XYZ file of C-alpha atoms in Angstrom:
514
model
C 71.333 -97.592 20.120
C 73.995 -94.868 18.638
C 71.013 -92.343 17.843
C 69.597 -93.176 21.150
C 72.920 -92.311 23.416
C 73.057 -89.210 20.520
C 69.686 -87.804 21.450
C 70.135 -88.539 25.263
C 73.923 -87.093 24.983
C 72.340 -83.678 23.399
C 70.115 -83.702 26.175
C 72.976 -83.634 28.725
C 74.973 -80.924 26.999
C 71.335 -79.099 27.242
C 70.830 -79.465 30.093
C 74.809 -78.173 31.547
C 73.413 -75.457 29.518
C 70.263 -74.445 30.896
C 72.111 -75.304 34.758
C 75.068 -72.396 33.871
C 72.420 -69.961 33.201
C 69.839 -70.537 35.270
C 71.068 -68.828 38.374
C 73.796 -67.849 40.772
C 74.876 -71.090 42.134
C 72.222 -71.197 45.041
C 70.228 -74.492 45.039
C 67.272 -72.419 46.625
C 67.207 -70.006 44.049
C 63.668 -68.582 43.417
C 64.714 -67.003 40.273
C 64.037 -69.388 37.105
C 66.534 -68.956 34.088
C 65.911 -67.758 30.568
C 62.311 -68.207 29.524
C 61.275 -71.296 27.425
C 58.466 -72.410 25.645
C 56.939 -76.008 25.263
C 53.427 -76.117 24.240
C 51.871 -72.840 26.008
C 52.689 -70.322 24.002
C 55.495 -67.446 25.162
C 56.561 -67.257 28.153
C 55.327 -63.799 30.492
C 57.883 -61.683 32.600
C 56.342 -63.779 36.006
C 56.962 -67.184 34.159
C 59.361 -69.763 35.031
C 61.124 -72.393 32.992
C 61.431 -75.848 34.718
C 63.173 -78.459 32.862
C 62.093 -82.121 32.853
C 63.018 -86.400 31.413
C 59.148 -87.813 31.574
C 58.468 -91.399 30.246
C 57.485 -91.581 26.692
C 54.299 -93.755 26.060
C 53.898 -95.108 22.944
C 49.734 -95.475 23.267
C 50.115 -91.707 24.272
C 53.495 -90.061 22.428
C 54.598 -87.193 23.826
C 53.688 -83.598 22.158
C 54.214 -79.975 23.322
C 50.684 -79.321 21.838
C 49.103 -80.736 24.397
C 46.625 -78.475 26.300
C 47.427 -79.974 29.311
C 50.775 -77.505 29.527
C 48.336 -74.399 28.744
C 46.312 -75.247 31.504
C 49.114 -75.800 33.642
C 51.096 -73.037 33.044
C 48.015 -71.084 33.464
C 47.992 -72.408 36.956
C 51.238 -72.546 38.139
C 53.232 -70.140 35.972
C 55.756 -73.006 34.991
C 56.663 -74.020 31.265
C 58.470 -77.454 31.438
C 60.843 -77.683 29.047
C 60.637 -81.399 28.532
C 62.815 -84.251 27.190
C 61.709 -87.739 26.368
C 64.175 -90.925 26.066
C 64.395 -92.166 22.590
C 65.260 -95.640 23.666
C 64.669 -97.088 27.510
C 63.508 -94.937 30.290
C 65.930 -96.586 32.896
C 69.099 -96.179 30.523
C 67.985 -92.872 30.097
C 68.261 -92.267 33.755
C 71.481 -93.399 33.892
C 73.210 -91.680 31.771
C 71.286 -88.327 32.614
C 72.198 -89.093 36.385
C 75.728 -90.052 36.133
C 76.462 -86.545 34.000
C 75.631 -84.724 36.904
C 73.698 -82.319 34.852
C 70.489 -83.573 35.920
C 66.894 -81.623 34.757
C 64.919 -80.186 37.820
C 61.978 -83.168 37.700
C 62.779 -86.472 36.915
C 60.264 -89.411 35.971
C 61.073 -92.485 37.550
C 59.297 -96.125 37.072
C 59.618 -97.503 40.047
C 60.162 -96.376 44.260
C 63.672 -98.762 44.260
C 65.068 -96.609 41.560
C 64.570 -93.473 42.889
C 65.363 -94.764 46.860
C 68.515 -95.888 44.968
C 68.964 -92.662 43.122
C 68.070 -90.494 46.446
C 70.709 -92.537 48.917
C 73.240 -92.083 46.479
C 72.360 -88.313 46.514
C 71.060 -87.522 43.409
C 67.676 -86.646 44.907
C 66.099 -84.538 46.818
C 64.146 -85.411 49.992
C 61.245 -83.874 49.444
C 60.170 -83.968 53.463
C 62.678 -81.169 54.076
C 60.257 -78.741 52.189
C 56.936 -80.048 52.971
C 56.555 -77.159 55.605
C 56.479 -75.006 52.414
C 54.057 -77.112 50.694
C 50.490 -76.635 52.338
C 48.637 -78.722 50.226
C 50.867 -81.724 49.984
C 50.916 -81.661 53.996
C 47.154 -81.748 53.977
C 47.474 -84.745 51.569
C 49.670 -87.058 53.531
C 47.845 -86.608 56.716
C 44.808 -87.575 54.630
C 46.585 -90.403 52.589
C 48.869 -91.623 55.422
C 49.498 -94.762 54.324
C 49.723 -93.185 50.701
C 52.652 -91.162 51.936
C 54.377 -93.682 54.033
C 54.801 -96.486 51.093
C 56.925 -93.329 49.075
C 59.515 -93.146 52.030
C 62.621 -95.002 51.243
C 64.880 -97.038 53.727
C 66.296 -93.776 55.382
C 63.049 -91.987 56.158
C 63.207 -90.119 53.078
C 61.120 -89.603 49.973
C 62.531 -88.846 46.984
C 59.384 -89.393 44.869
C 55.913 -87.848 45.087
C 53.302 -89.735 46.129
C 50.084 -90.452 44.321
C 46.734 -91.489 44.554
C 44.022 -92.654 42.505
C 45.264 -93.521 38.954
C 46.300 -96.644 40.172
C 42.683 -98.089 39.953
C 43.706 -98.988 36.096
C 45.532 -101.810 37.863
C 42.439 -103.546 39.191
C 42.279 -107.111 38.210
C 39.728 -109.444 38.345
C 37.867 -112.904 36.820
C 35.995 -112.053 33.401
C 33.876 -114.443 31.685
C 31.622 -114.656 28.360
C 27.989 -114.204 29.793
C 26.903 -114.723 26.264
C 28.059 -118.238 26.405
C 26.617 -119.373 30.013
C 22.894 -118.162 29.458
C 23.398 -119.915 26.038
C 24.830 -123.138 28.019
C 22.189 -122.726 31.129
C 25.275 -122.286 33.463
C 25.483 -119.585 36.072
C 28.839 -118.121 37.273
C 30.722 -120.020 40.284
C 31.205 -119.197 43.960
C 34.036 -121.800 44.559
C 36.620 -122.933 42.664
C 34.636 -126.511 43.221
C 31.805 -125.279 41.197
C 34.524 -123.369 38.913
C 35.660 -127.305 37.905
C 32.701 -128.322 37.579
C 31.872 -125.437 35.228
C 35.114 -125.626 33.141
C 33.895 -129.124 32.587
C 30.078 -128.496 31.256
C 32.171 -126.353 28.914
C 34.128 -128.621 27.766
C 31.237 -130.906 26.888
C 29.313 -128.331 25.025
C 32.685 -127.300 23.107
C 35.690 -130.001 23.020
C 37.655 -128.286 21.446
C 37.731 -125.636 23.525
C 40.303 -124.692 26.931
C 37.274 -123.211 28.664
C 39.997 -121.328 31.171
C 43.114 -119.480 29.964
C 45.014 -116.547 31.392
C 48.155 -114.982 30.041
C 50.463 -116.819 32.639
C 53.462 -116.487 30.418
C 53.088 -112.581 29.755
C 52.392 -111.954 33.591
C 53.239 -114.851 35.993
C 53.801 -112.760 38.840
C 50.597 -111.238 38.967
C 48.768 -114.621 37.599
C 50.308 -116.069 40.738
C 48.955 -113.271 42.971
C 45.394 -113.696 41.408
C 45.413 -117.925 42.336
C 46.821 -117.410 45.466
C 44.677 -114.836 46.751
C 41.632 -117.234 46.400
C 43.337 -119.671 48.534
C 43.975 -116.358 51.240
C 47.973 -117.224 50.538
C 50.504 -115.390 48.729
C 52.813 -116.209 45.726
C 55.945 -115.340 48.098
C 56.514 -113.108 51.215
C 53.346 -112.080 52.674
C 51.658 -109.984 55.206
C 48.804 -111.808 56.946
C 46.694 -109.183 58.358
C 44.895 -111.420 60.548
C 47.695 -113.123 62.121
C 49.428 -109.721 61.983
C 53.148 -111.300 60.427
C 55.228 -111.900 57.432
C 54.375 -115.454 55.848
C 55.793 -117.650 52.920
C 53.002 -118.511 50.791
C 54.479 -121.119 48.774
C 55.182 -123.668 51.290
C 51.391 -123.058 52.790
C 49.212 -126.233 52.644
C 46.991 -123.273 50.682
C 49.519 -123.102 48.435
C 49.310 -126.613 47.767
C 45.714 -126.776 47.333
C 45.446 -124.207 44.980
C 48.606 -126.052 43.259
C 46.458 -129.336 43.053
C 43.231 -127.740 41.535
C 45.439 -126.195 38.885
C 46.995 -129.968 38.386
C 43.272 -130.756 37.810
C 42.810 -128.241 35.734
C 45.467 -129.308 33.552
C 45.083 -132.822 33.420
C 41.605 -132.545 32.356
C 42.095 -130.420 29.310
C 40.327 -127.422 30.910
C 43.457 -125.196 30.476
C 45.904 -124.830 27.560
C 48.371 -127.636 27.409
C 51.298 -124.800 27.060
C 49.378 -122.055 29.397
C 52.489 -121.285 31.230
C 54.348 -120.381 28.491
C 50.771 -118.431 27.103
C 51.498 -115.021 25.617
C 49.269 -111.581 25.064
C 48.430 -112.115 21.398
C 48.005 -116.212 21.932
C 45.350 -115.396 25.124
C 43.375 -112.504 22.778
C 42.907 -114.836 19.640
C 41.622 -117.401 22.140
C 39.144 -115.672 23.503
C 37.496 -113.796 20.899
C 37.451 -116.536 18.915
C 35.448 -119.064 21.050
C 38.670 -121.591 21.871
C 37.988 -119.759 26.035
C 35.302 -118.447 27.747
C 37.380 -117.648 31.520
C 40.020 -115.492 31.807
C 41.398 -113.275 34.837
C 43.210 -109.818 33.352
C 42.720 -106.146 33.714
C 39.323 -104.776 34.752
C 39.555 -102.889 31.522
C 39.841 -105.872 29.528
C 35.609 -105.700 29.649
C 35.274 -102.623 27.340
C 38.764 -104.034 25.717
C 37.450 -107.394 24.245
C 32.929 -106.430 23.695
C 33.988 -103.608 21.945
C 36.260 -105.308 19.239
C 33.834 -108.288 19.218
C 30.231 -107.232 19.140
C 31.244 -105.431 16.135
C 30.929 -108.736 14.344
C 29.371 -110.954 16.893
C 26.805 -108.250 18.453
C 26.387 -111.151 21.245
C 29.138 -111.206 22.325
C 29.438 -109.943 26.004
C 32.624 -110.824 28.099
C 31.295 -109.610 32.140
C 32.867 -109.372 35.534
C 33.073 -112.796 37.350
C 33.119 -112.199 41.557
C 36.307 -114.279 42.058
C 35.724 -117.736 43.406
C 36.629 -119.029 46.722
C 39.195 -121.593 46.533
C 38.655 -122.756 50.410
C 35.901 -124.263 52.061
C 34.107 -121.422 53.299
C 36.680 -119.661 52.065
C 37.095 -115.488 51.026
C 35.992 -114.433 47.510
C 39.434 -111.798 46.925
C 40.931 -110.341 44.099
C 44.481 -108.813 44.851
C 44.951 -105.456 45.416
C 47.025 -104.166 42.334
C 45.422 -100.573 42.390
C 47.813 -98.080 43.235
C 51.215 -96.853 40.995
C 54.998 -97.342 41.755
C 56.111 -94.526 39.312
C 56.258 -90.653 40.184
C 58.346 -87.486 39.351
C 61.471 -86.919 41.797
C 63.159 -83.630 42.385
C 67.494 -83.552 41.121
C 69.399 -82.156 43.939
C 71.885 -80.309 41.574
C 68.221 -78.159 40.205
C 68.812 -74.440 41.270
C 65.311 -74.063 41.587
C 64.248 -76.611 44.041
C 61.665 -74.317 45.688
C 60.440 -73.177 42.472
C 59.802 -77.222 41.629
C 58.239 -77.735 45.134
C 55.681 -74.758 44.818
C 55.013 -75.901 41.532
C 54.103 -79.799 42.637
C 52.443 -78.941 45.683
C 49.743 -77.360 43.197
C 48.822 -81.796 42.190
C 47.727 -81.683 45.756
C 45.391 -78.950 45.640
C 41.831 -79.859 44.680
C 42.001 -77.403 42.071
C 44.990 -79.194 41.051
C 43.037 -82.637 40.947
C 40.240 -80.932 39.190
C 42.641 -79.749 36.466
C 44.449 -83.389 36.446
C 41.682 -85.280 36.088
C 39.289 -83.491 34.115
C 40.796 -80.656 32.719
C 39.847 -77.110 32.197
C 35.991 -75.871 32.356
C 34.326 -75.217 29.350
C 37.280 -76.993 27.146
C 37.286 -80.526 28.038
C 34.085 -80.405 30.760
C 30.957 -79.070 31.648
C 29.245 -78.294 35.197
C 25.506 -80.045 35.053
C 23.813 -79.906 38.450
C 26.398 -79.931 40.045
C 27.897 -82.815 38.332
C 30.866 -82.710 36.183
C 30.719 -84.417 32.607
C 33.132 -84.138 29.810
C 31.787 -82.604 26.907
C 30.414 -84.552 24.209
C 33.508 -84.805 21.963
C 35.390 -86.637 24.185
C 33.923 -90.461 24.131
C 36.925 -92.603 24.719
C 39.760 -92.203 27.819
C 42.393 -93.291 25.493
C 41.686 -90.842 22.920
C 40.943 -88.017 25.093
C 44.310 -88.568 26.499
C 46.112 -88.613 23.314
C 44.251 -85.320 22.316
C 44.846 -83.357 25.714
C 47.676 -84.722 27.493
C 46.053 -85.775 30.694
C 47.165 -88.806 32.769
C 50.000 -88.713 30.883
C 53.774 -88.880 32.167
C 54.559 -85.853 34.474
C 50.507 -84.373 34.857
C 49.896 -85.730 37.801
C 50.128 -86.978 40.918
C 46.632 -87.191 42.580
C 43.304 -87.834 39.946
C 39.904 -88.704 40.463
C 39.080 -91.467 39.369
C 35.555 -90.616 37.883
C 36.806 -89.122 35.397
C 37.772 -91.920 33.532
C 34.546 -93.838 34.991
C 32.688 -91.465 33.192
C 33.871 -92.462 30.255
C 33.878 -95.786 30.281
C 30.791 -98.329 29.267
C 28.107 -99.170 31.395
C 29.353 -102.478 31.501
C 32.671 -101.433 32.711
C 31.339 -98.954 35.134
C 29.498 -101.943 37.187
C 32.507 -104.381 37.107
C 34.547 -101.291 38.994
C 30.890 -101.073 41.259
C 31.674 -104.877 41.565
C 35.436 -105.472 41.725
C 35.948 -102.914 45.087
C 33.344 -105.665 46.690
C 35.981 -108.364 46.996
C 39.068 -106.071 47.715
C 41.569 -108.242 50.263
C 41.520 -106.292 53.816
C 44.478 -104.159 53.004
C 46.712 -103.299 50.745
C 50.106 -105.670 51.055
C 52.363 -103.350 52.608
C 55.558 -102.051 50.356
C 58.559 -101.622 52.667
C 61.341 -99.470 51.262
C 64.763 -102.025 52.324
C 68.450 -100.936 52.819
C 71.075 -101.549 50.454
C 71.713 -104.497 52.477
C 68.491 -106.028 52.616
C 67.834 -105.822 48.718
C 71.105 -107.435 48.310
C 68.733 -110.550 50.265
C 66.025 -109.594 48.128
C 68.057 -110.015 45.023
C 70.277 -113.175 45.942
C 67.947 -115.125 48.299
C 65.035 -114.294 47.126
C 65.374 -114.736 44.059
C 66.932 -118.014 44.561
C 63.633 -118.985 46.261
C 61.385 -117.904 43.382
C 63.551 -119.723 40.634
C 63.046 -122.626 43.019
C 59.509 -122.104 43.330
C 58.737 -120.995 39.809
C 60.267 -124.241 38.980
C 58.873 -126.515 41.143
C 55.139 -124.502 40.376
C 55.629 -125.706 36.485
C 56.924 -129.650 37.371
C 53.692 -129.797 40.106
C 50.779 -129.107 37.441
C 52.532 -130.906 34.321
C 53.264 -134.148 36.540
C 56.579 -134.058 36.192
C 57.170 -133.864 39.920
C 54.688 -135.386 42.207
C 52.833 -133.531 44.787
C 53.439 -136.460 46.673
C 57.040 -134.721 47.244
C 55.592 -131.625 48.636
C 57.401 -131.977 52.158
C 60.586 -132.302 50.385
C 59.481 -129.383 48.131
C 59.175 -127.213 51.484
C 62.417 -128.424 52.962
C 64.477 -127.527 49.500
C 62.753 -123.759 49.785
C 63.844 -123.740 53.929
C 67.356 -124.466 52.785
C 67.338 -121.984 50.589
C 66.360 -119.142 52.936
C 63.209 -118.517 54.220
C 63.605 -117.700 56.964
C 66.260 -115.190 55.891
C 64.034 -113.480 53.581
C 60.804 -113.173 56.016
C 63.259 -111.591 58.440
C 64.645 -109.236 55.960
C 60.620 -108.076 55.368
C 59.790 -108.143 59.246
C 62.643 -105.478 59.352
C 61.714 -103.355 56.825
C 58.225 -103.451 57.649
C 58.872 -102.767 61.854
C 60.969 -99.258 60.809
C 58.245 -98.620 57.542
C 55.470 -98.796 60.519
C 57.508 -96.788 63.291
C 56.660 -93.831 61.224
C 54.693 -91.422 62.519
C-alpha cells in the first residue's frame, strides 16, 4: 500500500505539472501543452498531448508499445500520456480526484462513480459539447437507448457511452454434448425434463453433481440466470409486459424456481456446498467429469474444449437453449451484454475541446474500424469485401495483448465481429444461438439521486441480506417453504414498497428524456 499511494502521489505532482504548463488558464483552450510521447514515436508540431488514469488489466498489462497509440495518433493527432494505478482503480480515483489535479480523461468502472464524481463537479457534462461532436450526435440518435442509460440523475453524462463490447457478457446454459450422445440423452426444454435429466446422470455416474454453477463467485448474476427462466427477477424488476417495477423475490415464480432448486438439492443433483462454490472448485469439476451442466460466460465454450480436448479429444462442452422453468413458459437468458465502464472528461482539463474532438473520432465508423480491427494491412486484410485479420493473429486474447485493442481507454463503440472472427466454430454458433433467447429488452438502468441511492444502499440492501438469507435456509431445509407467506411479509416490512417507488421514480424522469 505505501508504494501504491507513492506511485499514485507522483502521479498527482505530474499531473499539477503538466496542468501549470499546459495553457493560459482557459478551460477551452485549443492549444495542448508541451509535446509528449507514449508509444507513437515523437510528437509533430500539429500534435497534442492529452493526459490520461486507464484501468490496468492484468490478462492485458498496460504498455506504451502498443500499436494501438500509433494508429491512433495517426488518426487523431493525440499522444495520451497515460498513467495506470498500481493498486485499486477506485482508490486511485480518489486520491487523483480529491487533489484537484485531475488528468484530462479519466477511466471509470462503473456509471454511479462517475454520476457521483460529475454531481460533485469533478466532471464534465459531456452534452454541453455534443453540438461540436458530429459523429457522437449521429450515434446517440442511432443508439438512443445506448445514450440515455449514460445520463446520470441530473440529465447529465459524464461518461461516454458505448456499444458493442459488451456482448463478452453474454451468459448462457453449457453442457458436455460428449457425455449425452454417450448417455442417449438429448438436451432439455423445461426445467421438468432438466430434473429428469440431472437424474439419468446421476444413475450413469453417482458420484457425480450432474449440475453446478459458480453461485458463490457470482450470486448475483446466478440469481439473474434462475430467475429469468421463471420470467421473474432476483430483486427490482421491470416487467415489460405489464409495463411496471416488480419485486421478484416475493413472486409465486420466485418460489417455484426456489422449490426446483430445493429438489435439486435434496436429490444430490447439485453440490452439497454449491452456494458457497468458487471459480477454481466449479473448473476442476467440470473438466474432470464430477459435472456435466453449468450456466457461465458464453466464452466459457472455447474456454473449457480447448484446455480439455487436448487430453480428452472428446471432450466437447456446447451451448444449451436455456430451459423453461414455467409451464409453457419463455426459454430466456438475461441480458448481461452491454458495459458499465467508460472514459469521463475532468472539468479542471484545459483542453476540454481538444478531448471532445478527440473522442468523437470512437464514433466515427472509421473510428470503429480502427477499434475493432485495427489498421489495414497490419492487423487485417480486405477479401471480397470482407474483412479478416491476418493470419498471425489466431486468438482475441493474444491479439489484444500484442496490439492494444479493446483494451482500457481504445474504445468506445466496436464491432463485434471482430472478435467473432476469431473465435471457434463452436463458439461462433452458441453467439448464432444465445441472441435467440434474448429477454424482450434490456432491464432498464436508471441513474438515482443522492437521495434515492441512499434507499438503494440502506433499504435495499436490507432486503437482499433478507432475501439472500432466506434463498440459502429455503433449498438447505433449514426454513420451510411452508413459511413462504411469512417470508413475503418479513421482505414488505422491510421496504418494498419503498424501494419499487424509489425505481418507478428514477425510471419516469430516465424515460422523460427526449
Amino acid at each position: 500500500m505505501r508504494q501504491s499511494f507513492a506511485l499514485i502521489l507522483s502521479f498527482v505532482l505530474t499531473m499539477m505539472l503538466l496542468t501549470a504548463c499546459s495553457g493560459n488558464g482557459n478551460n477551452d483552450n485549443n492549444n495542448a501543452g508541451p509535446s509528449a510521447t507514449t508509444g507513437s514515436g515523437q510528437a509533430g508540431p500539429d500534435s497534442k498531448t492529452l493526459t490520461a488514469l486507464l484501468d490496468n488489466n492484468a490478462t492485458f498489462p498496460y504498455s506504451e508499445d502498443w500499436p494501438i497509440w500509433k494508429w491512433l495518433k495517426e488518426k487523431t493527432g493525440v499522444t495520451l500520456d497515460v498513467q495506470t494505478p498500481s493498486g485499486k482503480l477506485g482508490e486511485s480515483l480518489n486520491l487523483v480526484v480529491a487533489s484537484k489535479s485531475m488528468p484530462d480523461l479519466m477511466y471509470m468502472p462503473n456509471r454511479n462513480e462517475s454520476n457521483k464524481f460529475g454531481q460533485d463537479g469533478a466532471l464534465v457534462d459531456i452534452l454541453e459539447y455534443v453540438d461540436q461532436m458530429p459523429n457522437l450526435k449521429a450515434w446517440m440518435e442511432q443508439y438512443p437507448e445506448e445514450a440515455k442509460a449514460a445520463l446520470s440523475a441530473d440529465g447529465k453524462m459524464y461518461m461516454f457511452p458505448n456499444q458493442g463490447f459488451g456482448e463478452t457478457n453474454r451468459m448462457i446454459w453449457l453442457y458436455r454434448e460428449d457425455v449425452f450422445a454417450k448417455e442417449g440423452l438429448t438436451a432439455p426444454k423445461t426445467y421438468d425434463e432438466l430434473y429428469d435429466t440431472l437424474k439419468a446422470l446421476k444413475t450413469k455416474y453417482p458420484d457425480s453433481y450432474p449440475l453446478s454453477i459458480r453461485y458463490g463467485q457470482i450470486p448475483d448474476e446466478m440469481n439473474a440466470n434462475m430467475t429469468v427462466n421463471f420470467e421473474t427477477g432476483e430483486g427490482a424488476y421491470y416487467d415489460f409486459d405489464a409495463m411496471e417495477w416488480r419485486y421478484g423475490p416475493i413472486e409465486d415464480n420466485y418460489k417455484a424456481m426456489v422449490a426446483m432448486w430445493k429438489k435439486f438439492y435434496d436429490d444430490g443433483l447439485i453440490p452439497p456446498d454449491f452456494l458457497s462454490l468458487q471459480t477454481k472448485q466449479w473448473q476442476d469439476m467440470m473438466s474432470t467429469g464430477q459435472s456435466f451442466m453449468t450456466i457461465d460466460y458464453i466464452s466459457r465454450v472455447d474456454f473449457f474444449n480447448n484446455a480439455m480436448q487436448k487430453e480428452n479429444p472428446d471432450y466437447n462442452m456446447q451451448f444449451m437453449a436455456p430451459p423453461a422453468g414455467l409451464p409453457g413458459g419463455k426459454q430466456q437468458n438475461p441480458y448481461f451484454h452491454y458495459l458499465v465502464g467508460g472514459l469521463t472528461v475532468s472539468s479542471t482539463s484545459k483542453n476540454i475541446k481538444d478531448v471532445m474532438q478527440y473522442m468523437d473520432f470512437f464514433y466515427s465508423e472509421e473510428g470503429r474500424l480502427l477499434a475493432s480491427w485495427g489498421a489495414e494491412g497490419e492487423t487485417f486484410v480486405r477479401e471480397g469485401g470482407a474483412i479478416k485479420f491476418k493470419p498471425e493473429f489466431t486468438d482475441v486474447t493474444e491479439m489484444r495483448k500484442q496490439t492494444g485493442l479493446q483494451t482500457s481507454g481504445t474504445y468506445t463503440w466496436i464491432d463485434y465481429n471482430a472478435h467473432l472472427s476469431l473465435f471457434s466454430d463452436n463458439l461462433q454458433k452458441a453467439y448464432t444461438e444465445a441472441g435467440k433467447y434474448d429477454p424482450p429488452g434490456m432491464q432498464p438502468r436508471p441513474a438515482f439521486t443522492e437521495s434515492e441511492n441512499e434507499v438503494i444502499s440502506l433499504t435495499g440492501q436490507a432486503i437482499k441480506k433478507h432475501r439472500d438469507e432466506s434463498f440459502a435456509k429455503f433449498i438447505t431445509g433449514s426454513r420451510s417453504l411452508n413459511e413462504w407467506d411469512q417470508y413475503v411479509e418479513e421482505l414488505d416490512r422491510l421496504g418494498v414498497d419503498k424501494l419499487l417507488e424509489t425505481y418507478r421514480t428514477a425510471y419516469d424522469r430516465m424515460q422523460a428524456v427526449k
